Amino acid sequence: MINVEPRCRIILDNDWAGDPDGLIGLAHHALSPANRIIAITSSLTNPMFGPPEGMAQAGADLAEDLLRVLKLPELATVHAGPDTYFTGQPRDNAAARAIIDAVRAGTSDDIPLILVCAGPLTNVADALLLEPGIAALFTLAWVGGSAANEDEYNCYTDPAAARFVLDNQQLGVWQFPLETYRQLVISVAELDYSLKTAGPGGAWLWERFNTVQVPDFVKFGPLWCLGDSAPLVVTGLDDVTCTFEETDSRPSRRTYTGVDSRLIIADFFARLRLHN
């Protein structure tokens, strides 16, 4: 393989017990040599996946299990946050503390720190409330919100957390809203075939997709959105083939309007097969 140099340090936060596309995003980040994961945290899930009690820890357990299957034990410590929504009151918990410690740890090299959140912003809000000074030390890449102000899963799961985080003027934010991350789709047939033929990690992920519990009103169609993988264009890959709008403010506020789905999906399955 051509030697790929690390280009960023990564903190990953997601509701790993929710839609399993988040676990594909975790596997993709873990297998990408262009980034260096320094912390992983797990957040609460939307009630559509069942009562929230215990779901943050269940997500942490799933993420750790996947990393063990991928034979990446050095990454397999995932810190669970609370199962309750952001209250606006300081609360010290394992996920918030892991984020703070990872940001504060610093680095001897000069690669940027990106916190990738593809779920509700609960853990990020808790960390920023506990230690406001960390806001200037990382960039948030968030999968969530809507350019047209539509109801969006990651935002309405914990809207108070989203407001608190996005209102922080010291924080750089690269946002992948609903209209953009919905572009990242794969056919169910390709997803099924590609996972089942990609070794133990693919088989493990295939099982998660085929056993996901959702309410009866959710009906699956011929496509599956892998929106949680959208931030790979600013971490493990490059956004040279993507489009975004950026404000003149500092720190950077950027909204991605287009992502290269083919690049992301092809890179993931190639890395999964090569790893196997």
Short mmCIF file of C-alpha atoms in Angstrom, two decimals:
data_model
loop_
_atom_site.label_atom_id
_atom_site.label_comp_id
_atom_site.label_asym_id
_atom_site.label_seq_id
_atom_site.Cartn_x
_atom_site.Cartn_y
_atom_site.Cartn_z
CA MET A 1 0.00 0.00 0.00
CA ILE A 2 1.07 3.58 -0.66
CA ASN A 3 2.02 5.15 2.66
CA VAL A 4 -0.67 7.65 3.75
CA GLU A 5 0.34 10.21 6.35
CA PRO A 6 -2.06 11.11 9.19
CA ARG A 7 -3.83 14.41 8.51
CA CYS A 8 -5.94 14.84 11.65
CA ARG A 9 -6.67 13.58 15.14
CA ILE A 10 -10.21 12.36 15.71
CA ILE A 11 -12.69 12.15 18.58
CA LEU A 12 -15.72 10.08 17.54
CA ASP A 13 -19.13 10.55 19.18
CA ASN A 14 -22.33 8.80 18.08
CA ASP A 15 -25.45 6.99 19.23
CA TRP A 16 -23.94 3.63 18.31
CA ALA A 17 -27.06 1.73 19.43
CA GLY A 18 -29.22 3.59 16.90
CA ASP A 19 -29.12 3.33 13.11
CA PRO A 20 -26.23 0.95 12.27
CA ASP A 21 -24.86 3.33 9.63
CA GLY A 22 -23.00 4.90 12.57
CA LEU A 23 -21.10 1.65 13.07
CA ILE A 24 -20.04 1.71 9.42
CA GLY A 25 -18.73 5.21 10.03
CA LEU A 26 -16.82 3.93 13.07
CA ALA A 27 -15.27 1.06 11.12
CA HIS A 28 -14.34 3.40 8.26
CA HIS A 29 -12.63 5.89 10.56
CA ALA A 30 -10.83 3.09 12.40
CA LEU A 31 -9.48 1.63 9.16
CA SER A 32 -8.40 4.98 7.64
CA PRO A 33 -4.66 5.69 7.99
CA ALA A 34 -5.17 9.41 7.32
CA ASN A 35 -6.65 9.94 10.75
CA ARG A 36 -5.66 9.09 14.30
CA ILE A 37 -8.51 8.27 16.69
CA ILE A 38 -7.79 9.54 20.21
CA ALA A 39 -11.18 9.04 21.91
CA ILE A 40 -14.58 7.42 21.26
CA THR A 41 -17.77 8.29 23.14
CA SER A 42 -21.34 6.98 23.04
CA SER A 43 -24.52 9.05 23.36
CA LEU A 44 -28.19 8.42 24.07
CA THR A 45 -30.53 7.30 21.28
CA ASN A 46 -33.84 8.64 20.08
CA PRO A 47 -36.86 6.97 21.77
CA MET A 48 -37.79 5.42 18.39
CA PHE A 49 -35.16 2.79 19.20
CA GLY A 50 -36.80 2.00 22.53
CA PRO A 51 -36.57 3.40 26.07
CA PRO A 52 -33.35 5.40 26.36
CA GLU A 53 -32.26 3.89 29.68
CA GLY A 54 -29.05 1.96 29.16
CA MET A 55 -28.80 2.76 25.45
CA ALA A 56 -25.65 4.89 25.70
CA GLN A 57 -23.84 1.99 27.39
CA ALA A 58 -25.36 -0.49 24.93
CA GLY A 59 -23.95 1.64 22.12
CA ALA A 60 -20.54 1.70 23.80
CA ASP A 61 -20.63 -2.09 24.07
CA LEU A 62 -21.51 -2.45 20.38
CA ALA A 63 -18.70 -0.11 19.32
CA GLU A 64 -16.17 -1.95 21.47
CA ASP A 65 -17.31 -5.30 20.08
CA LEU A 66 -16.89 -4.08 16.49
CA LEU A 67 -13.38 -2.80 17.19
CA ARG A 68 -12.44 -6.17 18.72
CA VAL A 69 -13.78 -7.99 15.65
CA LEU A 70 -11.67 -5.67 13.49
CA LYS A 71 -8.68 -6.60 15.70
CA LEU A 72 -8.14 -3.02 16.81
CA PRO A 73 -7.96 -3.53 20.58
CA GLU A 74 -5.99 -0.31 21.10
CA LEU A 75 -9.16 1.61 20.18
CA ALA A 76 -11.67 -0.57 21.99
CA THR A 77 -12.43 1.69 24.96
CA VAL A 78 -15.65 3.59 24.42
CA HIS A 79 -16.98 6.00 27.06
CA ALA A 80 -20.75 6.15 27.56
CA GLY A 81 -22.56 9.39 28.26
CA PRO A 82 -25.87 9.88 30.09
CA ASP A 83 -29.21 8.50 28.90
CA THR A 84 -30.92 11.84 29.57
CA TYR A 85 -31.05 15.00 27.50
CA PHE A 86 -28.84 18.05 27.97
CA THR A 87 -30.14 20.07 30.90
CA GLY A 88 -27.99 23.20 30.76
CA GLN A 89 -26.59 22.28 34.16
CA PRO A 90 -23.01 21.00 34.56
CA ARG A 91 -22.84 17.22 34.87
CA ASP A 92 -19.62 15.27 34.95
CA ASN A 93 -19.86 11.97 33.08
CA ALA A 94 -17.50 9.55 31.37
CA ALA A 95 -18.17 10.74 27.82
CA ALA A 96 -17.82 14.46 28.57
CA ARG A 97 -14.67 13.83 30.59
CA ALA A 98 -13.17 11.69 27.79
CA ILE A 99 -13.78 14.51 25.29
CA ILE A 100 -12.24 17.11 27.62
CA ASP A 101 -9.21 14.94 28.38
CA ALA A 102 -8.62 14.15 24.70
CA VAL A 103 -8.78 17.84 23.73
CA ARG A 104 -6.58 18.91 26.64
CA ALA A 105 -3.99 16.20 25.96
CA GLY A 106 -2.56 18.18 23.06
CA THR A 107 -0.05 16.78 20.61
CA SER A 108 3.57 17.21 19.65
CA ASP A 109 2.74 17.34 15.95
CA ASP A 110 0.79 19.91 14.01
CA ILE A 111 -2.27 18.03 12.77
CA PRO A 112 -5.73 19.44 13.59
CA LEU A 113 -8.21 17.95 16.02
CA ILE A 114 -11.72 17.18 14.72
CA LEU A 115 -14.59 15.98 16.86
CA VAL A 116 -16.87 13.95 14.59
CA CYS A 117 -20.42 13.73 15.94
CA ALA A 118 -22.98 11.88 13.85
CA GLY A 119 -25.64 11.75 16.53
CA PRO A 120 -27.23 14.09 19.08
CA LEU A 121 -24.85 16.69 20.49
CA THR A 122 -25.52 15.77 24.13
CA ASN A 123 -22.00 14.67 25.04
CA VAL A 124 -20.42 17.60 23.22
CA ALA A 125 -22.69 20.05 25.04
CA ASP A 126 -21.87 18.50 28.42
CA ALA A 127 -18.13 18.75 27.69
CA LEU A 128 -18.35 22.39 26.57
CA LEU A 129 -20.40 23.34 29.61
CA LEU A 130 -17.90 21.70 31.96
CA GLU A 131 -14.82 23.16 30.23
CA PRO A 132 -15.73 26.15 27.99
CA GLY A 133 -12.07 26.76 27.16
CA ILE A 134 -11.79 23.67 24.97
CA ALA A 135 -14.07 25.17 22.29
CA ALA A 136 -11.21 26.95 20.54
CA LEU A 137 -9.04 23.81 20.42
CA PHE A 138 -11.01 21.61 18.01
CA THR A 139 -13.38 21.70 15.05
CA LEU A 140 -16.77 20.00 15.25
CA ALA A 141 -17.83 18.00 12.19
CA TRP A 142 -21.54 17.37 12.80
CA VAL A 143 -23.97 15.23 10.85
CA GLY A 144 -27.23 16.90 11.72
CA GLY A 145 -29.61 19.81 11.37
CA SER A 146 -31.33 20.97 8.22
CA ALA A 147 -30.64 23.85 5.86
CA ALA A 148 -34.41 24.17 5.38
CA ASN A 149 -35.14 23.94 9.12
CA GLU A 150 -36.89 20.58 8.73
CA ASP A 151 -37.18 18.20 11.65
CA GLU A 152 -33.97 16.18 11.63
CA TYR A 153 -33.18 13.13 13.76
CA ASN A 154 -29.88 14.18 15.36
CA CYS A 155 -31.16 17.67 16.10
CA TYR A 156 -34.60 16.84 17.48
CA THR A 157 -33.24 13.97 19.59
CA ASP A 158 -31.71 16.67 21.83
CA PRO A 159 -32.52 20.16 20.50
CA ALA A 160 -31.28 21.91 23.64
CA ALA A 161 -27.83 20.38 23.17
CA ALA A 162 -27.79 21.38 19.49
CA ARG A 163 -28.67 24.99 20.31
CA PHE A 164 -26.08 25.22 23.06
CA VAL A 165 -23.26 23.82 20.92
CA LEU A 166 -24.03 25.68 17.69
CA ASP A 167 -24.43 28.99 19.54
CA ASN A 168 -20.85 28.76 20.83
CA GLN A 169 -18.97 31.42 18.86
CA GLN A 170 -15.57 30.05 19.86
CA LEU A 171 -16.24 26.71 18.14
CA GLY A 172 -15.45 25.91 14.52
CA VAL A 173 -18.27 23.89 12.94
CA TRP A 174 -18.36 21.92 9.71
CA GLN A 175 -21.97 20.84 9.29
CA PHE A 176 -23.40 18.07 7.11
CA PRO A 177 -27.14 18.84 7.19
CA LEU A 178 -30.01 16.54 6.29
CA GLU A 179 -30.11 17.68 2.67
CA THR A 180 -26.44 16.73 2.25
CA TYR A 181 -26.04 13.51 4.22
CA ARG A 182 -29.12 12.04 2.51
CA GLN A 183 -27.08 12.07 -0.70
CA LEU A 184 -24.90 9.32 0.74
CA VAL A 185 -26.98 6.28 -0.19
CA ILE A 186 -26.32 2.69 -1.21
CA SER A 187 -28.70 0.10 -2.59
CA VAL A 188 -29.77 -2.55 -0.09
CA ALA A 189 -28.56 -5.21 -2.52
CA GLU A 190 -25.06 -3.69 -2.74
CA LEU A 191 -24.93 -3.18 1.03
CA ASP A 192 -26.00 -6.79 1.66
CA TYR A 193 -23.55 -8.29 -0.83
CA SER A 194 -20.62 -6.03 0.06
CA LEU A 195 -20.88 -6.67 3.81
CA LYS A 196 -21.37 -10.44 3.54
CA THR A 197 -18.28 -10.77 1.35
CA ALA A 198 -15.96 -8.57 3.43
CA GLY A 199 -14.70 -10.91 6.14
CA PRO A 200 -15.50 -10.94 9.88
CA GLY A 201 -15.97 -7.18 10.17
CA GLY A 202 -18.40 -7.13 7.25
CA ALA A 203 -20.29 -10.13 8.64
CA TRP A 204 -20.58 -8.43 12.02
CA LEU A 205 -21.95 -5.26 10.42
CA TRP A 206 -24.31 -7.28 8.20
CA GLU A 207 -25.80 -8.84 11.33
CA ARG A 208 -26.41 -5.39 12.85
CA PHE A 209 -28.31 -4.22 9.77
CA ASN A 210 -30.38 -7.39 9.64
CA THR A 211 -31.38 -7.30 13.31
CA VAL A 212 -31.99 -3.57 13.85
CA GLN A 213 -35.19 -2.96 15.84
CA VAL A 214 -37.38 -0.09 14.63
CA PRO A 215 -41.05 0.85 15.11
CA ASP A 216 -43.64 -0.76 12.81
CA PHE A 217 -44.23 2.54 11.01
CA VAL A 218 -40.64 2.47 9.66
CA LYS A 219 -40.68 0.67 6.31
CA PHE A 220 -37.42 -0.15 4.53
CA GLY A 221 -37.05 0.67 0.86
CA PRO A 222 -34.45 -0.32 -1.75
CA LEU A 223 -31.90 2.26 -0.55
CA TRP A 224 -30.09 2.76 2.77
CA CYS A 225 -28.60 6.08 3.82
CA LEU A 226 -25.04 5.90 5.14
CA GLY A 227 -25.12 9.54 6.17
CA ASP A 228 -22.97 9.07 9.27
CA SER A 229 -20.00 8.46 6.97
CA ALA A 230 -20.22 11.94 5.40
CA PRO A 231 -17.47 13.47 7.63
CA LEU A 232 -14.92 11.05 6.14
CA VAL A 233 -14.39 13.72 3.47
CA VAL A 234 -12.78 15.95 6.12
CA THR A 235 -11.01 13.19 8.06
CA GLY A 236 -9.91 9.97 6.36
CA LEU A 237 -10.32 11.25 2.78
CA ASP A 238 -10.45 14.77 1.30
CA ASP A 239 -13.21 17.21 0.34
CA VAL A 240 -11.67 18.16 -3.01
CA THR A 241 -14.68 16.62 -4.85
CA CYS A 242 -17.27 18.08 -2.46
CA THR A 243 -19.04 21.44 -2.26
CA PHE A 244 -19.60 23.69 0.73
CA GLU A 245 -20.52 27.21 1.77
CA GLU A 246 -18.32 28.99 4.28
CA THR A 247 -18.78 32.16 6.27
CA ASP A 248 -16.06 34.78 6.71
CA SER A 249 -16.14 34.33 10.46
CA ARG A 250 -13.37 32.79 12.52
CA PRO A 251 -13.33 30.09 13.66
CA SER A 252 -14.56 28.39 10.52
CA ARG A 253 -18.30 27.88 10.00
CA ARG A 254 -18.85 25.67 6.98
CA THR A 255 -21.96 23.93 5.62
CA TYR A 256 -21.38 21.08 3.19
CA THR A 257 -23.86 21.05 0.30
CA GLY A 258 -22.51 18.04 -1.58
CA VAL A 259 -20.40 14.99 -0.73
CA ASP A 260 -18.79 12.42 -3.00
CA SER A 261 -20.82 9.29 -2.22
CA ARG A 262 -18.91 7.08 -4.63
CA LEU A 263 -15.58 8.04 -3.09
CA ILE A 264 -16.75 7.36 0.48
CA ILE A 265 -18.54 4.07 -0.17
CA ALA A 266 -15.87 2.62 -2.47
CA ASP A 267 -13.09 3.55 -0.04
CA PHE A 268 -14.90 1.92 2.88
CA PHE A 269 -15.45 -1.45 1.24
CA ALA A 270 -11.93 -1.47 -0.23
CA ARG A 271 -10.43 -0.83 3.24
CA LEU A 272 -12.67 -3.46 4.85
CA ARG A 273 -11.59 -6.11 2.31
CA LEU A 274 -7.91 -5.12 2.49
CA HIS A 275 -8.03 -5.25 6.28
CA ASN A 276 -9.52 -8.74 6.11
#
